CSV table of C-alpha atoms and ligand atoms in Angstrom, one decimal:
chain,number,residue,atom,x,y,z
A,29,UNK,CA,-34.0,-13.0,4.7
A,30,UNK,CA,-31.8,-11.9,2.1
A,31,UNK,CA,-28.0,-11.8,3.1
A,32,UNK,CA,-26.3,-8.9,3.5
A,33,UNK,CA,-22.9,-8.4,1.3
A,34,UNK,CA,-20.4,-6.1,1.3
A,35,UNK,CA,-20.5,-2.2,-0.8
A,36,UNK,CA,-19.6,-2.9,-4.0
A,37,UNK,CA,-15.8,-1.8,-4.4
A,38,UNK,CA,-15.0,-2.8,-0.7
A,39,UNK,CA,-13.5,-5.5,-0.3
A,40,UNK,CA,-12.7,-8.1,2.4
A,41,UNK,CA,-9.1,-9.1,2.6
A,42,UNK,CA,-9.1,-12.8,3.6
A,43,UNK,CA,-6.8,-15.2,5.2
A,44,UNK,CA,-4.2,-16.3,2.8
A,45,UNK,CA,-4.1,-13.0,1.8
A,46,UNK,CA,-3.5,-10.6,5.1
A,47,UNK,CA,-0.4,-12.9,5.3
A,48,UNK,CA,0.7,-11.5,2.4
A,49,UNK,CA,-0.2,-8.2,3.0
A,50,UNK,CA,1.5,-8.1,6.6
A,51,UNK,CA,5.0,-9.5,4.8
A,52,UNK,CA,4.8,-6.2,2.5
A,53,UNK,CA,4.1,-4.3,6.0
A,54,UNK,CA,7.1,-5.6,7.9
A,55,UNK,CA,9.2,-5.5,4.7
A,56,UNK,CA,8.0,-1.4,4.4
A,57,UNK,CA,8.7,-1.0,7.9
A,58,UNK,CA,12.3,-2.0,7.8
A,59,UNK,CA,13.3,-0.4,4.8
A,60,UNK,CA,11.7,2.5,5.5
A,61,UNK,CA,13.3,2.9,8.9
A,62,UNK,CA,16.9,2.5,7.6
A,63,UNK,CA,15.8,5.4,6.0
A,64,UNK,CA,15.1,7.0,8.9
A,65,UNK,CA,11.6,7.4,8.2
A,66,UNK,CA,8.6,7.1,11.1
A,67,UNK,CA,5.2,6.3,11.1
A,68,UNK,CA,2.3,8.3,11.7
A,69,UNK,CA,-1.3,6.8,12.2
A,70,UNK,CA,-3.9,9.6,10.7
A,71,UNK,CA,-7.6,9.8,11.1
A,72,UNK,CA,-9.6,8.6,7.8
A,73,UNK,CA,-12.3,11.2,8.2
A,74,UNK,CA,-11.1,14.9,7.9
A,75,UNK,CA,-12.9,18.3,7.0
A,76,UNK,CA,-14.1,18.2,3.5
A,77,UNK,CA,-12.1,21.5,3.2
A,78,UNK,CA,-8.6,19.8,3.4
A,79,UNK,CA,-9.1,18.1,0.4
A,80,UNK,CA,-10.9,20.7,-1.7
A,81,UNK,CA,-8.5,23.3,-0.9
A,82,UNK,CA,-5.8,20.2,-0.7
A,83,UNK,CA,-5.9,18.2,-3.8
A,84,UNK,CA,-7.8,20.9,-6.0
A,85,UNK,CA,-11.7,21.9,-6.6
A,86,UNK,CA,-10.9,20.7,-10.5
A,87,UNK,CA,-10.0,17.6,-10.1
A,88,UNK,CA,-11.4,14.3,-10.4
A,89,UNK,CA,-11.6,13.1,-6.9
A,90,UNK,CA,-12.8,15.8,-5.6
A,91,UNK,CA,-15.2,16.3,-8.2
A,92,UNK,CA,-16.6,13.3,-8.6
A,93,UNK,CA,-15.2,10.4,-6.2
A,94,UNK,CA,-15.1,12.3,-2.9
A,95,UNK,CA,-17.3,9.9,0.3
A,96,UNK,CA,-18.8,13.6,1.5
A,97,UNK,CA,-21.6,13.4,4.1
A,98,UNK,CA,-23.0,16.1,6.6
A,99,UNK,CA,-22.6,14.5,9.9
A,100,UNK,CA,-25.1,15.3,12.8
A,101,UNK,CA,-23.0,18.5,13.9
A,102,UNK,CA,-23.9,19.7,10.3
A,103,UNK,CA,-20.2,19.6,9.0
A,104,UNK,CA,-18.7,18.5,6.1
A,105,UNK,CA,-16.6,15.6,6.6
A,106,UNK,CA,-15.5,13.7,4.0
A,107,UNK,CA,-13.5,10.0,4.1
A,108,UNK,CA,-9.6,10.9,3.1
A,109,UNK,CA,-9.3,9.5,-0.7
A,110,UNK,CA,-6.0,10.5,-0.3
A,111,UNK,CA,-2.8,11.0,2.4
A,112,UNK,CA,-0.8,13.6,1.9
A,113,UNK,CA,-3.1,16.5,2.6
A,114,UNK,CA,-3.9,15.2,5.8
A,115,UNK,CA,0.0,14.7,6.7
A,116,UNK,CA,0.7,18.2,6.0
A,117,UNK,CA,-2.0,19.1,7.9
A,118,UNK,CA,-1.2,17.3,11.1
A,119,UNK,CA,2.9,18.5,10.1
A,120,UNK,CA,1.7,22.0,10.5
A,121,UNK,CA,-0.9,21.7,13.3
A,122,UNK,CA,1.9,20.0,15.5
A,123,UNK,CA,4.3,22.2,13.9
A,124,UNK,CA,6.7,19.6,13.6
A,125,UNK,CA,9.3,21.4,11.6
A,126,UNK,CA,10.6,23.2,15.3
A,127,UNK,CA,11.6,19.7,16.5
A,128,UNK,CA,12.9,18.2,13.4
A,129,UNK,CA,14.0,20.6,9.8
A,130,UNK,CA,13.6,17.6,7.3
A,131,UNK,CA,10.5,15.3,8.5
A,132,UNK,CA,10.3,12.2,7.1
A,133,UNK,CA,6.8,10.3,7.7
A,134,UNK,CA,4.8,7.1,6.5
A,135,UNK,CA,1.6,6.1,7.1
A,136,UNK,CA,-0.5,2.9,6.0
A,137,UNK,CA,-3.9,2.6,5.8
A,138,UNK,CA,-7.0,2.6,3.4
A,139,UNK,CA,-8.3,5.4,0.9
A,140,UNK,CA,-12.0,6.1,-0.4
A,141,UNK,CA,-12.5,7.2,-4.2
A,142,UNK,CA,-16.0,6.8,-5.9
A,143,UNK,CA,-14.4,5.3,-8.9
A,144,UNK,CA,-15.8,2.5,-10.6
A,145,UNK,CA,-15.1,-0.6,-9.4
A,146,UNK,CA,-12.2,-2.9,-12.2
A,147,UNK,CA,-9.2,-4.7,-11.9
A,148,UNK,CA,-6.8,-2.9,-9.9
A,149,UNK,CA,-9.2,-0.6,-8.6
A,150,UNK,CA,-11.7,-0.3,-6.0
A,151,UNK,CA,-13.4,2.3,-3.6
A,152,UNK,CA,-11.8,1.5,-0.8
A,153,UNK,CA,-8.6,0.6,-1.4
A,154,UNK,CA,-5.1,0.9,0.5
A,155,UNK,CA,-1.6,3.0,0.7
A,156,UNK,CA,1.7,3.2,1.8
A,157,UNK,CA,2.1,6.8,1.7
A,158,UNK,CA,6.0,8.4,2.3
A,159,UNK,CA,6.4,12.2,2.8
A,160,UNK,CA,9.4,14.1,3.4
A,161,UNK,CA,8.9,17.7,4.4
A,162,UNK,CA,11.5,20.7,5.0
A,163,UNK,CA,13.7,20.0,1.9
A,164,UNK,CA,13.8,21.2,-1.7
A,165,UNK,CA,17.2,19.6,-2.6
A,166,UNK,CA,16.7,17.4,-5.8
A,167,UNK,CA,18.8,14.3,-3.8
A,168,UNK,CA,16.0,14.0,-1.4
A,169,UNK,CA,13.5,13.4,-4.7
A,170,UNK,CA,15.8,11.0,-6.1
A,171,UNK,CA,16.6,9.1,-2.9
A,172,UNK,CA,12.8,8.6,-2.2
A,173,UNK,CA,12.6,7.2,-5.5
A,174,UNK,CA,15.6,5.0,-5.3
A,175,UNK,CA,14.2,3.9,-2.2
A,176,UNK,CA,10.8,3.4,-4.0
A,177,UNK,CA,11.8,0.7,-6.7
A,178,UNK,CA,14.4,-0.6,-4.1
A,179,UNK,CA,11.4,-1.4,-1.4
A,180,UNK,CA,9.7,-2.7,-4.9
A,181,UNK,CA,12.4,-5.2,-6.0
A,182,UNK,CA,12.6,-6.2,-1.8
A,183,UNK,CA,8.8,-7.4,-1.8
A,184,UNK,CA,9.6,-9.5,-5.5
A,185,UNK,CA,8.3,-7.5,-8.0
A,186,UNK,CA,9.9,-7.4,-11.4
A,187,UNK,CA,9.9,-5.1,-14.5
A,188,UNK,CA,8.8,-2.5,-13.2
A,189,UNK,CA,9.1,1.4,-14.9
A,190,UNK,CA,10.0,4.3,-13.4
A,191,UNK,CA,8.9,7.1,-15.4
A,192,UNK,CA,9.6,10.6,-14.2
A,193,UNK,CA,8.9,14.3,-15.6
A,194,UNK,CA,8.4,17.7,-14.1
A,195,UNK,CA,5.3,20.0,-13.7
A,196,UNK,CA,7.7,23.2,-13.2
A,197,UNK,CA,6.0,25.9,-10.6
A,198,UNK,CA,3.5,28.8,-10.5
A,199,UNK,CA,5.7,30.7,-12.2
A,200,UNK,CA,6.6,28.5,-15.7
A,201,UNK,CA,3.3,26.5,-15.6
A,202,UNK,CA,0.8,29.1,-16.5
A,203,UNK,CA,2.8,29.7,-20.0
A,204,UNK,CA,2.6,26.5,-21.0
A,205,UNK,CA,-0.8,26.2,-19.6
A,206,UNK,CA,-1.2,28.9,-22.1
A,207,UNK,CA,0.2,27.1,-24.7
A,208,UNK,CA,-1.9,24.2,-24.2
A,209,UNK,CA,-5.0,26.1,-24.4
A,210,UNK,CA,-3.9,27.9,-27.6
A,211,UNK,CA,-3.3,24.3,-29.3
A,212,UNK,CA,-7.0,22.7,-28.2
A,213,UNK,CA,-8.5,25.5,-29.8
A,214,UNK,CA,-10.4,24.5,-32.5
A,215,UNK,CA,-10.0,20.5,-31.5
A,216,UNK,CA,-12.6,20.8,-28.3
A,217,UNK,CA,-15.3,18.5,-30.9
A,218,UNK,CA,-12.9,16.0,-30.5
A,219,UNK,CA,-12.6,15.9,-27.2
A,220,UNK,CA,-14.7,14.0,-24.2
A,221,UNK,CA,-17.4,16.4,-22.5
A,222,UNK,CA,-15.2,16.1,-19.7
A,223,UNK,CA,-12.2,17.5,-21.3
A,224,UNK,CA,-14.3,20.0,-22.9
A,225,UNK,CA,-14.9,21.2,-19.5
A,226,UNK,CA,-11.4,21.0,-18.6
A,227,UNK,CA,-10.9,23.2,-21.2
A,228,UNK,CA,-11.8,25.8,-19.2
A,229,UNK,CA,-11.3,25.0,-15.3
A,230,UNK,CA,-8.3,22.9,-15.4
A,231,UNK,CA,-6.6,22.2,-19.1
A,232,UNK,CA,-4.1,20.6,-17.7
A,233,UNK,CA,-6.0,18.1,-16.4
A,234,UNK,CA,-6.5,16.7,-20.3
A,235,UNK,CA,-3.3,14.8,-20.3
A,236,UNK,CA,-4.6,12.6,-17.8
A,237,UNK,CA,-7.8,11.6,-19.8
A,238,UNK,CA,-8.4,8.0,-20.6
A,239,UNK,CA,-10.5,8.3,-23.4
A,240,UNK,CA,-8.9,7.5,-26.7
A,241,UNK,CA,-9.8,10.8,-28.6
A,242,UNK,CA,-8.6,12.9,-26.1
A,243,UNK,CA,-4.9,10.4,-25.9
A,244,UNK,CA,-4.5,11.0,-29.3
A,245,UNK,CA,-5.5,15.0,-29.6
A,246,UNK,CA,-3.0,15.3,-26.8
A,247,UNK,CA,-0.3,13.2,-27.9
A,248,UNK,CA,1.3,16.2,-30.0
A,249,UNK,CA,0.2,18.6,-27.1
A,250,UNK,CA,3.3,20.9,-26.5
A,251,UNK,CA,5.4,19.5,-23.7
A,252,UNK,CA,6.1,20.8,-20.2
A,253,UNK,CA,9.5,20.7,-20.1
A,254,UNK,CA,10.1,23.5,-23.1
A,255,UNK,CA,8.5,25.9,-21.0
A,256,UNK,CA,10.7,25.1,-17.7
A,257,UNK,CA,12.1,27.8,-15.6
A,258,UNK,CA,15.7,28.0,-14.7
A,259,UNK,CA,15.3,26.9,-11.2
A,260,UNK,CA,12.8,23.9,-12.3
A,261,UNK,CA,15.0,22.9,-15.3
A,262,UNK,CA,18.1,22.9,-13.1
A,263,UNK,CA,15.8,21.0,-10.3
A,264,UNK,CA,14.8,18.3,-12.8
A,265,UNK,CA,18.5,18.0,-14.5
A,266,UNK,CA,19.5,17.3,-10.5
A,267,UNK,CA,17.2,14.7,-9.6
A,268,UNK,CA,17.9,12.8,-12.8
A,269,UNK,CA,22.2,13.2,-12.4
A,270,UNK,CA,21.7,11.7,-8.9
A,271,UNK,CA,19.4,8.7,-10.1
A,272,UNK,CA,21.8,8.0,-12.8
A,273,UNK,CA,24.8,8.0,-10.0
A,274,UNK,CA,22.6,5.5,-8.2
A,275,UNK,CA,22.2,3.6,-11.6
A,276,UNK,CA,18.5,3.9,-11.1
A,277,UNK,CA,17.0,3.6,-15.0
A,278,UNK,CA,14.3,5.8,-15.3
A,279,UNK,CA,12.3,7.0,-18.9
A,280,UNK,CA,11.1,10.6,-19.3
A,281,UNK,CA,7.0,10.8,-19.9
A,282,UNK,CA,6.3,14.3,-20.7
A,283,UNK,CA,2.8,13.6,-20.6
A,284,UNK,CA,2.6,12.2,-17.0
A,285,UNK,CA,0.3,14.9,-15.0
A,286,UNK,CA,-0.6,13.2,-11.9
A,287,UNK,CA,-4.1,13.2,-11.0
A,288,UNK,CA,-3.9,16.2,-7.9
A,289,UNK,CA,-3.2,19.6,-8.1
A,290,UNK,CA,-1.0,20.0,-5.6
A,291,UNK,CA,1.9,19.0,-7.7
A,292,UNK,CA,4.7,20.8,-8.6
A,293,UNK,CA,8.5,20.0,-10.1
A,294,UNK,CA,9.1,16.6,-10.4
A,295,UNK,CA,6.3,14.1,-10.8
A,296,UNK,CA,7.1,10.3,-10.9
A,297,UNK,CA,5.2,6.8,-11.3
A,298,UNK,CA,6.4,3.6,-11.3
A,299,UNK,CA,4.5,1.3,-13.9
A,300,UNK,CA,4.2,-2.6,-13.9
A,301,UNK,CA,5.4,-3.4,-17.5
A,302,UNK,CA,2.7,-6.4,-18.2
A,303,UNK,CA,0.7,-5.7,-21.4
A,304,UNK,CA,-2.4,-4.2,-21.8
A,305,UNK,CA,-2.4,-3.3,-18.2
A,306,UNK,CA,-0.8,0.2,-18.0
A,307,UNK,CA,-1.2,0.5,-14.1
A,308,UNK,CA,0.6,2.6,-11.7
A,309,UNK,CA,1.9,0.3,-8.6
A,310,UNK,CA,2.8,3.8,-6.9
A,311,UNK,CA,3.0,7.4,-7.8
A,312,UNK,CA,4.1,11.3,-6.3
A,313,UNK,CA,5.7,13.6,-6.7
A,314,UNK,CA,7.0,17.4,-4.8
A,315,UNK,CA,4.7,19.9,-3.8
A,316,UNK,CA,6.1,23.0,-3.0
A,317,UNK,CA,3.0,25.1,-2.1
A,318,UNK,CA,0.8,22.7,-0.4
A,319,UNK,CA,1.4,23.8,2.9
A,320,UNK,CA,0.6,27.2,2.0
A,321,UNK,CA,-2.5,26.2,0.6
A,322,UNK,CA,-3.3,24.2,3.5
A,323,UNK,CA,-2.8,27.7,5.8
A,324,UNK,CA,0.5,26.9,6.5
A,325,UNK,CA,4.1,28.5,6.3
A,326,UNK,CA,5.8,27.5,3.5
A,327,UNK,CA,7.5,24.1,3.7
A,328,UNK,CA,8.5,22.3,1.0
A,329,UNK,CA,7.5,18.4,0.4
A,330,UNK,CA,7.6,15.0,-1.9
A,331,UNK,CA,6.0,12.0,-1.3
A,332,UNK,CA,4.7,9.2,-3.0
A,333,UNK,CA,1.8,6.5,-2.1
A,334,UNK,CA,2.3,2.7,-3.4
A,335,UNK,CA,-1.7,0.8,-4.1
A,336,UNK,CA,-1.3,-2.4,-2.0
A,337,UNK,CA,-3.5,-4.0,-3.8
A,338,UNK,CA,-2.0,-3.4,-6.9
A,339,UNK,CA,1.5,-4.5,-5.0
A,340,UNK,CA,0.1,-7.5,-3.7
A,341,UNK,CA,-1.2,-8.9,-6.6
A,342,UNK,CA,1.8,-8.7,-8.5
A,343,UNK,CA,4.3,-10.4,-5.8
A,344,UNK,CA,5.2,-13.7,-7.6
A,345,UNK,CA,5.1,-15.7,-3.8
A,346,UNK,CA,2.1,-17.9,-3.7
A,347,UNK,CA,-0.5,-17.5,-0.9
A,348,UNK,CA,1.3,-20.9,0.4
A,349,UNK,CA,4.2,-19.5,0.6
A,350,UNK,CA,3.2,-17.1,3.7
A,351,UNK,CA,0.9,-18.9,5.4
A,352,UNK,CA,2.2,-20.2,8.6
A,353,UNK,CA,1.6,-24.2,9.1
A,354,UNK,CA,1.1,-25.3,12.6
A,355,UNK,CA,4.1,-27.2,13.9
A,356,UNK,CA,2.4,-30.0,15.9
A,357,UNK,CA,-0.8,-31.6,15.6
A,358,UNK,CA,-1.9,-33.4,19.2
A,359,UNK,CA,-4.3,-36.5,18.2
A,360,UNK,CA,-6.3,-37.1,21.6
A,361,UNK,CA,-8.3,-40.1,22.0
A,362,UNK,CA,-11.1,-40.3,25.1
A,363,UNK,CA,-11.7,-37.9,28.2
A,364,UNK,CA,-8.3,-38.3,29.9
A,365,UNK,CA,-6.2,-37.6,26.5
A,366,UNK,CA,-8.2,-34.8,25.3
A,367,UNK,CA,-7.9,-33.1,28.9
A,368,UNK,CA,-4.3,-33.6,28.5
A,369,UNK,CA,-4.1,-32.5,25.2
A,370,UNK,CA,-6.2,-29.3,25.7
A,371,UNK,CA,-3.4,-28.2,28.6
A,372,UNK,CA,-0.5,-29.1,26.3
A,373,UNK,CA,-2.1,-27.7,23.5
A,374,UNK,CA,-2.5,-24.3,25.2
A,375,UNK,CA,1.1,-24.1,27.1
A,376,UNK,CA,3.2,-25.4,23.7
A,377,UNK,CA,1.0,-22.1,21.9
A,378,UNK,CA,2.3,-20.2,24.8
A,379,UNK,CA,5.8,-21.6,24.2
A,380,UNK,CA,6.1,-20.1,21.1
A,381,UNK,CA,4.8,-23.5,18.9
A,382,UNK,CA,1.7,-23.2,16.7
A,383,UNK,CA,-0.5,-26.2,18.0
A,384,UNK,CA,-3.9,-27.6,17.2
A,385,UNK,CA,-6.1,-30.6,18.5
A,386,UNK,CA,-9.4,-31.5,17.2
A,387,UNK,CA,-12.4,-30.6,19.2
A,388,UNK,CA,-14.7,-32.8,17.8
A,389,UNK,CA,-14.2,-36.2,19.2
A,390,UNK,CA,-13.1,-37.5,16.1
A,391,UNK,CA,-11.7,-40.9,15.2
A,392,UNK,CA,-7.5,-41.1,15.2
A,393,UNK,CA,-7.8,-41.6,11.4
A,394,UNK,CA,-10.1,-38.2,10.9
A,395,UNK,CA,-7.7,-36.6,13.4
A,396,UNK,CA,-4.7,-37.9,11.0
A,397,UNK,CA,-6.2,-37.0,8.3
A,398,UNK,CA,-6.8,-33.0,9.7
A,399,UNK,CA,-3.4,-33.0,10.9
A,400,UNK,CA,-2.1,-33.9,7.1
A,401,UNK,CA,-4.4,-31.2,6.2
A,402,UNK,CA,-3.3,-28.7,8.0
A,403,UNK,CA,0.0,-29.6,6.6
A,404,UNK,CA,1.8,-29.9,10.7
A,405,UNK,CA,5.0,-31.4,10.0
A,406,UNK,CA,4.5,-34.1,13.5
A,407,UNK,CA,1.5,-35.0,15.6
A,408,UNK,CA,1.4,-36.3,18.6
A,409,UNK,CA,-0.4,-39.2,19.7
A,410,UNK,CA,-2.5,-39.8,22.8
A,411,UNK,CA,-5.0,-42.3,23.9
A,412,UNK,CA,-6.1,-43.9,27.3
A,413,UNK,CA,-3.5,-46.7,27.2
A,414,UNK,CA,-0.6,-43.9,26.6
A,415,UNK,CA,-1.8,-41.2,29.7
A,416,UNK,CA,-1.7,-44.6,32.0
A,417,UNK,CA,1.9,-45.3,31.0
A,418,UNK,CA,2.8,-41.7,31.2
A,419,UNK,CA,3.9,-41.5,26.9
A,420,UNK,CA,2.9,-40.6,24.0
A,421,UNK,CA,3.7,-41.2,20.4
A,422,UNK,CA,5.4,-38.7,18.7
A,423,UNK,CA,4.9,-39.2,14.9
A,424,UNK,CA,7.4,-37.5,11.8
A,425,UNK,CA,4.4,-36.6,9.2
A,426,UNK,CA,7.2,-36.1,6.7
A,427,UNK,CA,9.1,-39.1,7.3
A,428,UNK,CA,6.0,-41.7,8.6
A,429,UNK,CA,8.1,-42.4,11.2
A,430,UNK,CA,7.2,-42.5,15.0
A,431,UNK,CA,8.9,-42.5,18.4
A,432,UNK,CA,7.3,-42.9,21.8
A,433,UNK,CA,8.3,-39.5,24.0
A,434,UNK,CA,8.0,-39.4,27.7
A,435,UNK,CA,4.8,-37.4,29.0
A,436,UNK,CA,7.3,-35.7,31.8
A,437,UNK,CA,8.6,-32.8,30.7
A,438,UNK,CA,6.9,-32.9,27.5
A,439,UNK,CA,7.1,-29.3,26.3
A,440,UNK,CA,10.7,-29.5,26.7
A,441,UNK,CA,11.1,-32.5,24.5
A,442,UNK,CA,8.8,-31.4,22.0
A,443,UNK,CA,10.8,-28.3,21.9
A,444,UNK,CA,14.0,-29.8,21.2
A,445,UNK,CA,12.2,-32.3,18.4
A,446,UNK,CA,10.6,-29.1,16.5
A,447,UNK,CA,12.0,-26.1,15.2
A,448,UNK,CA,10.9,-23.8,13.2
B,18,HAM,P1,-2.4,8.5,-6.6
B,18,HAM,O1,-1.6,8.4,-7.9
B,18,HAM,O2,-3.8,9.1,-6.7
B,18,HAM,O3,-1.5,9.4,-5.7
B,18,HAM,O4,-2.4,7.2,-5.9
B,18,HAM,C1,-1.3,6.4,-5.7
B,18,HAM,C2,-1.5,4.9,-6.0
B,18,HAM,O5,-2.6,4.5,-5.3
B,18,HAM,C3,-1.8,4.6,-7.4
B,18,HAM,O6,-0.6,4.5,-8.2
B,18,HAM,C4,-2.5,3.3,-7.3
B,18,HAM,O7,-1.5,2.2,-7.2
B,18,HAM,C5,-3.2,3.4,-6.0
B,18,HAM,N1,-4.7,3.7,-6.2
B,18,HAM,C6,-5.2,4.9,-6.5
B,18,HAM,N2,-6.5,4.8,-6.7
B,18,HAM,C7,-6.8,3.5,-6.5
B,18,HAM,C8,-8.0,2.8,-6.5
B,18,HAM,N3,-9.2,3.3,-6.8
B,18,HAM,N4,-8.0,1.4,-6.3
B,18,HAM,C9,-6.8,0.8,-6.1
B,18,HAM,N5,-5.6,1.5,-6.0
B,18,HAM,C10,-5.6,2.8,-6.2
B,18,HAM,C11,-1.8,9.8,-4.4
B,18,HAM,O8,-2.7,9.4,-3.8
B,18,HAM,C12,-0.9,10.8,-3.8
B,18,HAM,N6,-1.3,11.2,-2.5
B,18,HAM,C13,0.5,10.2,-3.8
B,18,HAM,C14,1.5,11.2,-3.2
B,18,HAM,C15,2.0,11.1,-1.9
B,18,HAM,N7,2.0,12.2,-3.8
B,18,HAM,C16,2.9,12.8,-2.9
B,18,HAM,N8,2.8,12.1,-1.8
């Protein structure tokens, strides 16, 4: 029968690697909380609605990339490719504003998008997703992004780029909008059929075009921040004063759109700086009318979301350096000593001391060897001869040097020979 394998762009996360993703998990959790921010655990499957109405008809994802099925109840449902639409929506259907003015959430946990499948980016694929909700003050933009690269530099990573613009508001974007229309006119042959498209439904969606063409018609594209509104210029000027207080270096990219509609003001990515490879380890941004598009009062929001597959893969540690070694290796030899050794085995794993024995019956040197193996730092020794006299041999793998212990009160010795 032929095996069955994985959908392509899933992906199982092995040991070796989980250990590394938990270390970014615990390292997200603490920073996160001295920022006083608290999880919330979404469902992955949501009403295909949210997200149209959420992230915007026009866009890519939900154009092309959305997991949408009829389930057996005949509703749309569609697996979340995204976060932040579902957080505002569980912000506003447990209106959690009345118990707390600014909200500040996380959640962790995988995404869907149809893409197709390359380096850095797969259909299922994983965030850790910040929101803070109740707040338009530019310091609460610029400490979520100070907290960004600071979480960022915690987990190892190095030049890294945080580039920043704004995508003003419904009432200075649709000039420039304008604008932008008015200067592809006559240029749509050189554009993709996608952005031809755009042209119409979403122009602003050009600037986040891949193909080459399209870069280079829209490199000399009039720029956002000429057609800035007071309030969003004054917004923008803000945020970057505070992240220059906090000596947080950040570059200006005029062209940076984001890929969801829901955007509005300031829009931020951070960039790993390797050549070649111009991918975003996390992006966000503010948006101001999402919760009014979502049926909602008006609540203002930012947020970003961090790939964590992108983030692991650019930690410098090695797998080895996560993976947790057992401490003791117990080499049992006949009935008795394996008896013995499955009891002590089991109570030292419940004294806090990763153990392992062979269950094989094999010989003391196959048992050595797996012990070396398995990297255990000692192993203790026990045959027939040793459960008579009531001892074992306590052997120092580093050192290849041994001791004979006592068998009474064994875990306690062991304890106070190995510490982790
Ligand atoms: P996004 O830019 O679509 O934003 O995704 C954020 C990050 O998720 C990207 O920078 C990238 O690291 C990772 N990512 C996206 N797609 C893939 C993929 N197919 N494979 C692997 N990694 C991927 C959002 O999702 C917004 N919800 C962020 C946000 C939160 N804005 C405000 N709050």
């Amino acid at each position: 029968m032929d095996k069955i394998t994985a959908i392509r762009g899933f992906k199982d996360i092995l040991p070796g690697e989980t250990e590394k993703w938990a270390f970014v998990e615990e390292k997200a959790r603490e920073i996160f909380a001295n920022f006083g921010i608290r999880e919330i655990k979404l469902p992955i499957l949501e009403k295909t609605e949210l997200f149209t109405r959420g992230i915007g008809e026009t866009t890519d994802i939900v154009e092309k990339e959305m997991y949408t099925f009829r389930d057996r109840g005949n509703e749309y449902l569609t697996l979340r490719p995204e976060a932040t639409a579902s957080v505002i929506r569980a912000y506003l259907e447990h209106n959690m504003h009345e118990s707390e003015p600014l909200t500040k959430l996380f959640t962790i946990g995988p995404m869907f998008r149809r893409e197709r499948p390359q380096k850095g980016r797969f259909r299922q694929f994983h965030q850790i997703n910040v929101e803070i909700i109740g707040q338009k003050d530019p310091r609460v933009d610029a400490e979520l992004m100070l907290m960004l690269v600071q979480f960022l530099s915690a987990v190892g990573l190095s030049h890294l780029k945080l580039e920043i613009n704004s995508l003003g508001c419904p009432r200075c974007r649709p000039a420039f909008r304008k604008t932008v229309i008015s200067f592809l006119r006559g240029k749509e042959n050189g554009l993709c059929p996608d952005c031809r498209r755009r042209l119409k439904t979403n122009p602003l969606r050009i600037f986040d075009c891949k193909v080459e063409t399209c870069r280079e018609i829209i490199s000399s594209a009039p720029v956002i921040l000429d057609f800035l509104c007071d309030e969003c210029r004054e917004h923008f000027e803000k945020v970057k004063e505070y992240l220059t207080i906090f000596g947080i270096s950040f570059e200006i990219n005029t062209k940076m759109v984001r890929g969801l509609d829901y955007y509005t003001q300031t829009a931020f990515e951070v960039i790993t700086e390797s050549p070649g490879a111009q991918n975003a380890v996390a992006g966000g941004g503010r948006y101001d009318g999402l919760s009014k598009e979502l049926g909602g009062e008006d609540f203002p929001g930012i947020g970003f979301a961090i790939g964590f597959e992108r983030l692991v893969s650019m930690i410098p540690m090695k797998k080895e350096d996560f993976v947790k070694h057992p401490r003791l290796f117990i080499a049992a030899l006949g009935e008795d000593a394996q008896k013995f050794a499955f009891t002590l085995t089991n109570k030292l794993r419940m004294a806090g001391i990763r153990t392992e024995m062979d269950l094989s019956d094999k010989s003391l040197k196959s048992q050595m060897r797996r012990s070396n193996k398995l990297e255990c730092p000692y192993t203790l020794i026990v045959g027939q001869k040793e459960i008579e006299e009531n001892k074992a041999e306590l052997r120092n793998m580093e050192e290849g040097t041994q001791e004979t212990v006592e068998l009474d009160n064994i875990i306690e010795r062991i304890q106070l020979r190995i510490r982790d």
